[in-house]
Coordinates of C-alpha atoms in Angstrom, one line a residue:
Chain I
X1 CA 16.7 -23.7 2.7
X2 CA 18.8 -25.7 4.9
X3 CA 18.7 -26.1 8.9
X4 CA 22.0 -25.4 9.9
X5 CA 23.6 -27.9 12.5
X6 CA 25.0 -25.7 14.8
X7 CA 24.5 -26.1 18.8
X8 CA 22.8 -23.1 20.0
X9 CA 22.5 -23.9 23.8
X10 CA 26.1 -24.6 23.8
X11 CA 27.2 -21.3 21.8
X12 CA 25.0 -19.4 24.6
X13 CA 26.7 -21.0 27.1
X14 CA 29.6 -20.1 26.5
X15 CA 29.1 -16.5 25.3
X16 CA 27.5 -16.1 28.5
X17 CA 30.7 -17.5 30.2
X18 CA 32.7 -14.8 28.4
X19 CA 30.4 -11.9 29.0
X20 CA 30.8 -12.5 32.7
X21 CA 34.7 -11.8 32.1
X22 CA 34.0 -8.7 30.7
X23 CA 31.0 -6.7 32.1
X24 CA 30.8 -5.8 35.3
X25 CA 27.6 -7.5 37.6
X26 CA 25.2 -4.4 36.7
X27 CA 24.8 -4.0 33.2
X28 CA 22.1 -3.4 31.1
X29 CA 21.2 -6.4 28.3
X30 CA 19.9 -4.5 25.2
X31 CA 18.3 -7.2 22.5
X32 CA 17.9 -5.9 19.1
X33 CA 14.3 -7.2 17.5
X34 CA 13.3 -9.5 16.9
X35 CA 15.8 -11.8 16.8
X36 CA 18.8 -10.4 18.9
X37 CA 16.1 -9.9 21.8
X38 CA 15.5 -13.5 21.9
X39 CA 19.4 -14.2 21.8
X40 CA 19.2 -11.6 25.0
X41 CA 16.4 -13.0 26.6
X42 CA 18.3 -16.5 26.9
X43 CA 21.6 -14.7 28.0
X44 CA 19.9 -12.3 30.1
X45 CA 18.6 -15.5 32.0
X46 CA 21.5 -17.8 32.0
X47 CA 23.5 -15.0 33.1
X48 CA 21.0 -14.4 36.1
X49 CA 20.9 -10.2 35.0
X50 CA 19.0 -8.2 37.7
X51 CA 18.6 -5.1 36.0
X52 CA 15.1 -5.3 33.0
X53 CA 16.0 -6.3 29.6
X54 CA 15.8 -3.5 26.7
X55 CA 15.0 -4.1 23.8
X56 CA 15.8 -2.2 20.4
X57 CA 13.8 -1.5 17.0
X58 CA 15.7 -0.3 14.8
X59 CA 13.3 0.4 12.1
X60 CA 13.8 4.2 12.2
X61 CA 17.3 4.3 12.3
X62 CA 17.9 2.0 9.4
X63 CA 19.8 3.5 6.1
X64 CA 17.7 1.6 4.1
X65 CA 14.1 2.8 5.6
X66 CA 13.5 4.2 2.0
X67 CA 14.3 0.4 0.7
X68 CA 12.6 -1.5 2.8
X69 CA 9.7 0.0 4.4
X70 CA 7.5 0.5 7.7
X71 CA 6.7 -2.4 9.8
X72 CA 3.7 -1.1 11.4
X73 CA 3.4 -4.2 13.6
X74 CA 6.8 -4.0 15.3
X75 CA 7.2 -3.6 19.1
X76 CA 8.6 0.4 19.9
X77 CA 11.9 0.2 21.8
X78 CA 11.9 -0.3 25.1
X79 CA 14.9 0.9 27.1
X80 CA 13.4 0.4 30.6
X81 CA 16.5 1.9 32.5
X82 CA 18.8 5.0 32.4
X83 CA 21.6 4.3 30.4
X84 CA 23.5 7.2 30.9
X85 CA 27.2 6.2 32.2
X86 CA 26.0 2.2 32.1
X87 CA 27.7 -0.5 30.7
X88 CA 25.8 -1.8 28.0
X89 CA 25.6 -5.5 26.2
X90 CA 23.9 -5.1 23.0
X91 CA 23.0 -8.5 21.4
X92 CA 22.0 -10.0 17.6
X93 CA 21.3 -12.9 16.7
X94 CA 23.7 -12.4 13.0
X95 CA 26.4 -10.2 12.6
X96 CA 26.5 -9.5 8.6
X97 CA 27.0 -5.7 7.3
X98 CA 27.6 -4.1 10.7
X99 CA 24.8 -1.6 9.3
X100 CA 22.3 -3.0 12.2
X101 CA 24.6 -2.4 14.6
X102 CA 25.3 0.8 13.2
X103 CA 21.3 1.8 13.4
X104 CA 21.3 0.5 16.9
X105 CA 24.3 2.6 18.4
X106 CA 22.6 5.8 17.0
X107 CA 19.1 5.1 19.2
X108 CA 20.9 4.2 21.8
X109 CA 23.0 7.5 22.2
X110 CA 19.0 9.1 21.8
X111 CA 18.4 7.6 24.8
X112 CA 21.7 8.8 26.7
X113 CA 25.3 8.3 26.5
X114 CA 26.5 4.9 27.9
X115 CA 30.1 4.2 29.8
X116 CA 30.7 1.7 27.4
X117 CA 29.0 -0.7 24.8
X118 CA 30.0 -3.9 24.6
X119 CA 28.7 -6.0 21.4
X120 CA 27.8 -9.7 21.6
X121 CA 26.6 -11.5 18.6
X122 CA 25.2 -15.5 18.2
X123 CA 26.6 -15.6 15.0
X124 CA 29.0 -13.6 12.7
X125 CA 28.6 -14.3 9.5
X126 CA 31.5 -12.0 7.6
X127 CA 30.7 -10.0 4.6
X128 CA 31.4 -6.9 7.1
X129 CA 30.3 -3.0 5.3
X130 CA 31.4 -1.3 8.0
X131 CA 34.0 -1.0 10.9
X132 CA 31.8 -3.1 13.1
X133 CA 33.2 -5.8 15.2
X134 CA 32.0 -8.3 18.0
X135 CA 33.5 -8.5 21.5
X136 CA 31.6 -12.0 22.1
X137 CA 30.9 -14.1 19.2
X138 CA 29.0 -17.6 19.6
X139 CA 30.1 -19.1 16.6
X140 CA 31.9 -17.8 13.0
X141 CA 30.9 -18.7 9.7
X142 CA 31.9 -17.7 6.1
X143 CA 29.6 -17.6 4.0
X144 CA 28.6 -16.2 0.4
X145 CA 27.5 -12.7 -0.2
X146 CA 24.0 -14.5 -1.5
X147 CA 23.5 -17.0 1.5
X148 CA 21.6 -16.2 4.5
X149 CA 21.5 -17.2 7.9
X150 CA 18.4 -17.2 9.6
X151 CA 17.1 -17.5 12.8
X152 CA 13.8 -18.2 14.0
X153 CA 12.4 -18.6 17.4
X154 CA 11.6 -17.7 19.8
X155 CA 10.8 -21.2 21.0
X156 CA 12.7 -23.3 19.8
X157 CA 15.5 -21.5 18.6
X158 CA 16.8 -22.9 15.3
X159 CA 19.1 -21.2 12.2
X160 CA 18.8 -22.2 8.7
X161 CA 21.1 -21.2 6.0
X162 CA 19.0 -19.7 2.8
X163 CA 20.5 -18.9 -0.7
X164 CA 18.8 -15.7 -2.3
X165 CA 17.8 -16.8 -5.7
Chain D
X1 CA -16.4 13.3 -3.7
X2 CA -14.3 10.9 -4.7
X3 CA -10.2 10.6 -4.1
X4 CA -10.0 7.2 -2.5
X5 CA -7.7 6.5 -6.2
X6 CA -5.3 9.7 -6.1
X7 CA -4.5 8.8 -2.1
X8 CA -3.0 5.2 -3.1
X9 CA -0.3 4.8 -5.3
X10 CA 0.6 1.6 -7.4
X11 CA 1.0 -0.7 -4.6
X12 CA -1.9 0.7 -2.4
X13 CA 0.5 2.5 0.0
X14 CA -0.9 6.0 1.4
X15 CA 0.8 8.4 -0.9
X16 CA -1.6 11.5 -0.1
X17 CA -3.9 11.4 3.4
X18 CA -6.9 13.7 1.8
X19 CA -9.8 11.6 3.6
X20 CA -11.1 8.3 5.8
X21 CA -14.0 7.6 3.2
X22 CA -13.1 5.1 0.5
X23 CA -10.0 3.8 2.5
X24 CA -9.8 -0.3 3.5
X25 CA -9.8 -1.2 7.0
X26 CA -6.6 -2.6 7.0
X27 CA -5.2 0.7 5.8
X28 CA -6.4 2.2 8.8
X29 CA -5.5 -0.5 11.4
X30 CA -1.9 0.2 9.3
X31 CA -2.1 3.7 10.7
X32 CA -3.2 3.2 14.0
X33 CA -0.2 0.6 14.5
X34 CA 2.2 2.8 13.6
X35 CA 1.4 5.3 15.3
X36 CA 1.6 2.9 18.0
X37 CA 5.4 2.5 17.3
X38 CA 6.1 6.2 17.1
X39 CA 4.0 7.0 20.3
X40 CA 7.1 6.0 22.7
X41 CA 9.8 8.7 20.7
X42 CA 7.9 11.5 22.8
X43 CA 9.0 10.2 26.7
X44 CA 13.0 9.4 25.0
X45 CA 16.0 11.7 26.0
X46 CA 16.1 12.7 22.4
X47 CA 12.9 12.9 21.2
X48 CA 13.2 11.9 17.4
X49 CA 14.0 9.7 15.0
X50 CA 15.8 10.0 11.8
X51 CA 13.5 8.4 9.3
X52 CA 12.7 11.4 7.3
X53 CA 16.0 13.2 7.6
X54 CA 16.4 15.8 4.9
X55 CA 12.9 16.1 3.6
X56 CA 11.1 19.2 3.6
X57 CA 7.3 19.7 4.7
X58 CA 5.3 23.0 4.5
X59 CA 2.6 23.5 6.5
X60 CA 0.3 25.4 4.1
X61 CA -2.5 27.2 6.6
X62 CA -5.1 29.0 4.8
X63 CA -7.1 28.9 7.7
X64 CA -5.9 29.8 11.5
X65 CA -5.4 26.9 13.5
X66 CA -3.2 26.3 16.8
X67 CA -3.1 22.6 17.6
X68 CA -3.4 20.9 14.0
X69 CA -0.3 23.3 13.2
X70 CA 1.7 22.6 16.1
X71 CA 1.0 19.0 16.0
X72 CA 2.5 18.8 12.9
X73 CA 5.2 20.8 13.3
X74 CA 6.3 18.6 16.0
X75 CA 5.6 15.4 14.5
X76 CA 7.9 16.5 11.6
X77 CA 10.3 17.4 13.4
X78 CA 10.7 14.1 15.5
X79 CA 10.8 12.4 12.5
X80 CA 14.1 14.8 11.5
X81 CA 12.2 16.8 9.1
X82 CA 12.6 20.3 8.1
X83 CA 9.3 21.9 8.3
X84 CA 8.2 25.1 7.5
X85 CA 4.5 27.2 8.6
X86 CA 3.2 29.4 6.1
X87 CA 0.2 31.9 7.3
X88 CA -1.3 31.9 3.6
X89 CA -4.1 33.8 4.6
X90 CA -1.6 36.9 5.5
X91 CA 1.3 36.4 2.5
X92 CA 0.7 35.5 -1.0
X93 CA -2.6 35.1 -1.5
X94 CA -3.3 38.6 -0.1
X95 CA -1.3 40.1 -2.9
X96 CA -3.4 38.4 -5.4
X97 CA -1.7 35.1 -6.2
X98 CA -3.5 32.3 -7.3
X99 CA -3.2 29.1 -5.3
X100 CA -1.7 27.5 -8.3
X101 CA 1.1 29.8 -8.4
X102 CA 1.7 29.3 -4.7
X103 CA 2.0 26.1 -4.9
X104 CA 4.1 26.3 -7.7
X105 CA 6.7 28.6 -6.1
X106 CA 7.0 25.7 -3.3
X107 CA 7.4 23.4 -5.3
X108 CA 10.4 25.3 -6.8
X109 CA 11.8 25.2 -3.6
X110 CA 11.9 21.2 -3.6
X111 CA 9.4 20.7 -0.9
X112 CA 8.8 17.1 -0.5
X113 CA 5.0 17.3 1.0
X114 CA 2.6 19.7 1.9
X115 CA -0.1 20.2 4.6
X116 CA -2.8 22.0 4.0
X117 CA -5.7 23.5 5.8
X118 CA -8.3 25.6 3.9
X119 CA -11.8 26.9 4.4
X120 CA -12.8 25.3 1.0
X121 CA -14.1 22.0 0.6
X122 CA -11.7 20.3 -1.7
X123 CA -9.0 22.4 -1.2
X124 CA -6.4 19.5 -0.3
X125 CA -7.9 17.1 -3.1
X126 CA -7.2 19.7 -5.6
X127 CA -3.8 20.4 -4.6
X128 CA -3.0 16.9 -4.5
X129 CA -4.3 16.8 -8.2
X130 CA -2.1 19.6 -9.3
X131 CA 1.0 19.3 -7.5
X132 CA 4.3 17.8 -9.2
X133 CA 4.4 13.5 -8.5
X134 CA 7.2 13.8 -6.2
X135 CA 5.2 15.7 -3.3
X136 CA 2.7 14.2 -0.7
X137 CA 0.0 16.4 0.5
X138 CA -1.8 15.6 3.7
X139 CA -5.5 17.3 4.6
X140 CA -5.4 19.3 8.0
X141 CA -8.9 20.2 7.6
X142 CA -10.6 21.5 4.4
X143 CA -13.9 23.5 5.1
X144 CA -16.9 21.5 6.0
X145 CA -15.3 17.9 3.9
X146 CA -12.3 16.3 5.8
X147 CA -10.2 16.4 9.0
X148 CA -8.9 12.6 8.4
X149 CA -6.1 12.9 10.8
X150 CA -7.6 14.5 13.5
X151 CA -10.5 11.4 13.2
X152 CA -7.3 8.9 13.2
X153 CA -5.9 10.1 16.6
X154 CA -9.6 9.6 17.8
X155 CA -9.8 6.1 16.6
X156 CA -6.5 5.5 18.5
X157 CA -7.6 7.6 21.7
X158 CA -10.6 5.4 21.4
X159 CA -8.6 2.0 20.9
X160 CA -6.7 2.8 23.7
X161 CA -9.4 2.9 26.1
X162 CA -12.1 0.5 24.5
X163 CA -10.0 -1.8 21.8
X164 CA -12.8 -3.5 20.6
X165 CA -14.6 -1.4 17.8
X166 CA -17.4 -3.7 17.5
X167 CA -18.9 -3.6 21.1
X168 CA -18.9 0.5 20.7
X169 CA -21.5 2.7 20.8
X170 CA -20.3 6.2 19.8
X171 CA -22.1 9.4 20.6
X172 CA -21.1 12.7 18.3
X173 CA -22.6 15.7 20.5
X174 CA -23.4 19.3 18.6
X175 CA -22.7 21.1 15.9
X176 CA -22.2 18.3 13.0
X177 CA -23.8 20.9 9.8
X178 CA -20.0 22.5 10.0
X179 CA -17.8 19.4 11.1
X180 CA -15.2 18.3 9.0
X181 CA -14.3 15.9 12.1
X182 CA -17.7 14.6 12.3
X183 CA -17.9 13.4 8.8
X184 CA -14.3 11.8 9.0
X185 CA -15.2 10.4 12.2
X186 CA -18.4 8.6 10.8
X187 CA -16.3 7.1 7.8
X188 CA -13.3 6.1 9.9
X189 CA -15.8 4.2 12.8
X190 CA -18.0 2.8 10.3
X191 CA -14.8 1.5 8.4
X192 CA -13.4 0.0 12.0
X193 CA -17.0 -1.5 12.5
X194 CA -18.1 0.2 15.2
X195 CA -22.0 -1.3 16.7
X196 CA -23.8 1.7 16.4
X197 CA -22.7 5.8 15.6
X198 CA -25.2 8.3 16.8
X199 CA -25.3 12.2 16.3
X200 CA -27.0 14.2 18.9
X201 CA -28.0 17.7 17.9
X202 CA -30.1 20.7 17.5
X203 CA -32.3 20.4 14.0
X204 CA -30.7 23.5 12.4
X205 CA -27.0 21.8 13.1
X206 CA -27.8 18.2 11.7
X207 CA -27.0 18.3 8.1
X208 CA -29.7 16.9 5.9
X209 CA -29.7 13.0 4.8
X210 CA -26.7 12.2 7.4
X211 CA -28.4 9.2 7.9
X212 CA -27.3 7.6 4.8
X213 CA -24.0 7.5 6.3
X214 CA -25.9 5.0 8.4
X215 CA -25.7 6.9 11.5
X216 CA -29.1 7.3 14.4
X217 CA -29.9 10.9 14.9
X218 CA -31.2 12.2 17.8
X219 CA -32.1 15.7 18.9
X220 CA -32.7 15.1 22.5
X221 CA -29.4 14.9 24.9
X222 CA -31.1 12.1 27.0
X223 CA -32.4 9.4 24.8
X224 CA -28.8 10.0 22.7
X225 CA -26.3 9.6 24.9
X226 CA -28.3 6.5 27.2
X227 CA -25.6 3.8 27.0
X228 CA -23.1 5.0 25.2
X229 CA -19.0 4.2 25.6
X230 CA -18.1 7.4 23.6
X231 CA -18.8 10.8 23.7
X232 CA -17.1 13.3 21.2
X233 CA -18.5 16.9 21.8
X234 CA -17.9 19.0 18.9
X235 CA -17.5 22.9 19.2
X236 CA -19.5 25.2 18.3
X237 CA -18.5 27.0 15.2
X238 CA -19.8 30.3 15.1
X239 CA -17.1 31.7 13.1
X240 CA -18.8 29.7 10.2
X241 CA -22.3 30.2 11.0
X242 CA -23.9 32.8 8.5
X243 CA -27.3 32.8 9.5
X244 CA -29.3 32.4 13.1
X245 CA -29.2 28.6 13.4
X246 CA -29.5 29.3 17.4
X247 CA -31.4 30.8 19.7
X248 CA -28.7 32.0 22.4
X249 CA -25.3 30.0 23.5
X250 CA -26.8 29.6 27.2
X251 CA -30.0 28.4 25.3
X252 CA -27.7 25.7 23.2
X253 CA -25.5 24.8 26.8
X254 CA -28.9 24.1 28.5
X255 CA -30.3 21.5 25.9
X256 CA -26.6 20.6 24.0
X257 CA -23.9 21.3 26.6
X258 CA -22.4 18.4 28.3
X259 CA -22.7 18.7 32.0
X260 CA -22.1 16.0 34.8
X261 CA -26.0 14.8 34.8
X262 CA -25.9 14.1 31.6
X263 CA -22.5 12.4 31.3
X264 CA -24.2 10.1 34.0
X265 CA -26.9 8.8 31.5
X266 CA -23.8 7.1 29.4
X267 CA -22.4 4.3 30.4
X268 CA -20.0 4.4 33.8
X269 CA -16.4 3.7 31.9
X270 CA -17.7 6.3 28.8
X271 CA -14.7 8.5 28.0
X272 CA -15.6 12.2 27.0
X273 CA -13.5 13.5 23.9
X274 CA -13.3 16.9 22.3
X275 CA -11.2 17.9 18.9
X276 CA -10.5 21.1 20.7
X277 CA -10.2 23.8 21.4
X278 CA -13.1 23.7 24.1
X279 CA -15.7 26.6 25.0
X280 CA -16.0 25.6 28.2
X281 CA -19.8 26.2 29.2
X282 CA -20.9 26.6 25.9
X283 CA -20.8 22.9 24.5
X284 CA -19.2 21.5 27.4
X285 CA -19.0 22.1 31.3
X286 CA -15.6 22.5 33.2
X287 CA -16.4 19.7 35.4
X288 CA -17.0 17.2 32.8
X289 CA -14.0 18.8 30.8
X290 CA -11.4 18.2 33.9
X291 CA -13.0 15.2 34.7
X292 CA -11.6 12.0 34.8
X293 CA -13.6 10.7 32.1
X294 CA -12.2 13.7 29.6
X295 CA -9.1 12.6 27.7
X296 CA -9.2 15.6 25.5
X297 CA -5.7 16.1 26.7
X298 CA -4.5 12.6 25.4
X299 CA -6.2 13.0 22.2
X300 CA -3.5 15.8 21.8
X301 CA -0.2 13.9 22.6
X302 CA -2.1 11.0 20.3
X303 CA -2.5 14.0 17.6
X304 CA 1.6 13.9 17.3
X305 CA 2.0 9.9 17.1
X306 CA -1.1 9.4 14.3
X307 CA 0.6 12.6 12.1
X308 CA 4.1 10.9 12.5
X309 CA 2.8 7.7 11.4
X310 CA 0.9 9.3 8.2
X311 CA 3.9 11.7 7.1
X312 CA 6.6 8.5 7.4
X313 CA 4.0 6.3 5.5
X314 CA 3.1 9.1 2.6
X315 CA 6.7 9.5 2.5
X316 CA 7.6 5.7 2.4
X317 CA 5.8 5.3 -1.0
X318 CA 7.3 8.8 -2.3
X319 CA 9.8 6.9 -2.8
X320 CA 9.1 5.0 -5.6
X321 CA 10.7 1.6 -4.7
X322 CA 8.7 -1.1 -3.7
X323 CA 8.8 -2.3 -0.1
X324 CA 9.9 -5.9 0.3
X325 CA 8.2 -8.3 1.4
X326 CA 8.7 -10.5 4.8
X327 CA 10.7 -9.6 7.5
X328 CA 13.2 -7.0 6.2
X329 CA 16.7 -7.6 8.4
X330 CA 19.2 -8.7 6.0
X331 CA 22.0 -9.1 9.1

């Protein structure tokens, strides 16, 4: 395991910079847990968001459920607001697969169907499965199918780069 | 009995819910959090998830019941599951086929779990004993044994208004000889560590040597319920009485039935339950029923989110593949 040197207040920065471009003044912030909601948690504040911040579990919508399991201990969603005809920023912390992403857009459209979602992601990592892609990216890596990034939080936030054995 | 082994599989995941007794406490704390995370998919626009899309549940009533049924049929179908309710008591078995073979037939139809409900003590232990490895059976209620779901969405309509199992002081009220819910309710409390579980009732409706559970008997309504942060009043089953255990049911509301004096004799913040459904002035008045304390109602909508939780978790280790460990999110 490795701590990766990479400049997280700066890459929020300036994803929050370019979110401003492209969303209008009241959309909703959607964090995915556990580690996109932290991500949206420091957006959500730098970019001085009025409306509540949502965030997403995913555990039920995964493909994988049968793979991986219940986590009993996980917080439900919590979409606070009507998202029906909203713009929407949905934020991870790593964009990998696409199949998160994937599991999120299906809860959201259970909750209602939004005017458009826009997808911002701290870090995207390649090694896409699906046609998934990010509108705001804070910083692109390549990496190997069998390395990891991970980030933990949510105070301090710091990534590390793991290598599956 | 004992079928604390055939409920676990190799890991010690839930694979069949058949009864509380013999089950850790962390198993149950398990339940009661997920059922916490499934509790929120009944106020969404679309009010499911897709975690057990394209399995099949039967509901296997040999018994009549409303709410147990209809709890489960909605819990299975907001976890995307096809479900299907079979009136036993008026098909098959009428005709002369053995449970066995009824079971069988279902299974031919690639069912993936079964609920059942039966008059006989047993019943769901047995099935779960006979049916193919590939199926899950959950206990609605067998006879006089088990109702372990319906004493999980008590522990969580409990936890929700007194978290601390250890300061509690739980009254069962009434006709414990023919509850199923009783007995699972002793086993799950004792398991959570409640401070002290007491059953009030009439001689003829306390079954012998229930104290070994290590519960307090009472038979008078006053001393019993003095200071106590629970009460769950238990109806009275006549359909299952076979001989005169009671004088007269005005007789049984005067000495047994929960009315406002005695509610007052608990503590101020007690909270009435009831597994339903209620004879109103017969082991409970409609004031104290209605009344703010009363969250029979909740214990229903809590019914839904403690089934989901135990059909996604039976079905989780159906699956034969162990769960990883850690914090599964691979991107």
């Amino acid at each position: 395991m490795k701590k990766l040197d990479i400049d997280i207040d700066a890459c929020l920065a300036a994803m929050s910079g370019e979110l401003r471009e492209v969303v209008g003044p009241d959309a909703i912030m959607i964090g995915i847990h556990s580690g996109g909601f932290w991500i949206a948690e420091r957006l959500h504040e730098l970019m001085g968001i009025e409306t509540l911040l949502g965030q997403l579990n995913i555990t039920f919508y995964r493909d994988d459920f049968s793979r991986i399991g219940l986590h009993p201990r996980v917080k439900p969603s919590n979409l606070p607001l009507e998202i029906e005809d909203r713009e929407i920023i949905l934020v991870d912390d790593v964009l990998h697969t696409g199949r998160t992403v994937r599991a999120a857009l299906n809860e959201i459209f259970d909750y209602g169907r939004p005017k458009r979602v826009i997808l911002a992601v701290l870090i995207d990592r390649g090694g896409r499965e699906l046609p998934v892609a990010a509108d705001v990216t804070g910083k692109r890596l390549s990496l190997k199918p069998d390395e990891h990034v991970k980030l933990s939080g949510p105070e301090p936030l710091a990534l590390e780069l793991k290598t599956a054995e | 009995m004992n079928d604390s082994n055939i409920q676990l599989d190799d890991n010690g995941h839930l694979k069949h819910f058949l009864t509380i007794e013999g089950l850790e406490r962390s198993l149950l704390l398990n339940i009661l959090e997920t059922a916490e995370t499934f509790s929120g998919v009944g106020a969404r626009a679309v009010k499911k998830v897709p975690i057990l899309r394209g399995k099949t549940v039967a509901n296997l009533f040999f018994e009549p019941s409303t709410r147990t049924r209809t709890t489960f049929e909605l819990a299975a179908k907001r976890l995307s599951a096809d479900i299907l309710s079979l009136n036993i008591s008026n098909s098959a078995t009428k005709k002369g086929e053995s449970l066995l073979d009824t079971l069988h037939t279902l299974e031919a139809m690639h069912c993936d779990m079964f609920i059942v409900r039966h008059a006989n003590s047993g019943a769901a232990h047995f099935i779960a004993s006979h049916v193919a490895p590939n199926i899950s059976v959950i206990n609605g209620g067998d006879g006089r044994h088990a109702h372990p779901t319906q004493a999980m969405l008590d522990m969580f309509t409990i936890r929700k208004h007194k978290p601390d199992f250890s300061k509690l002081r739980v009254a069962i009220v009434g006709d414990i000889l023919h509850s199923r819910v009783a007995r699972s309710e002793i086993h799950a409390l004792s398991i959570l560590g409640a401070s002290e579980i007491r059953v009030i009732g009439p001689r003829t409706l306390i079954p012998w040597h229930i104290e070994t559970m290590g519960v307090h008997i009472f038979h008078d309504m006053n001393a019993g319920l003095k200071d106590v942060d629970v009460i769950v009043v238990l109806r009275l089953q006549q359909e299952r009485m076979r001989s005169a255990l009671l004088p007269s049911e005005s007789e049984y509301f005067r000495l047994y039935g929960l009315t406002e004096e005695k509610l007052a004799l608990a503590k101020p913040d007690a909270i009435v339950m009831h597994p339903g459904p209620i004879n109103r002035g017969i082991e409970i008045d409609s004031r104290v029923a209605d009344s703010r304390q009363s969250v029979i109602l909740q214990q229903v909508s809590h019914g839904i989110a403690i089934r989901m939780a135990v059909m996604a978790m039976t079905m989780q280790s159906q699956s034969g593949i162990q769960p990883e460990g850690g914090h599964a999110d691979p991107d």
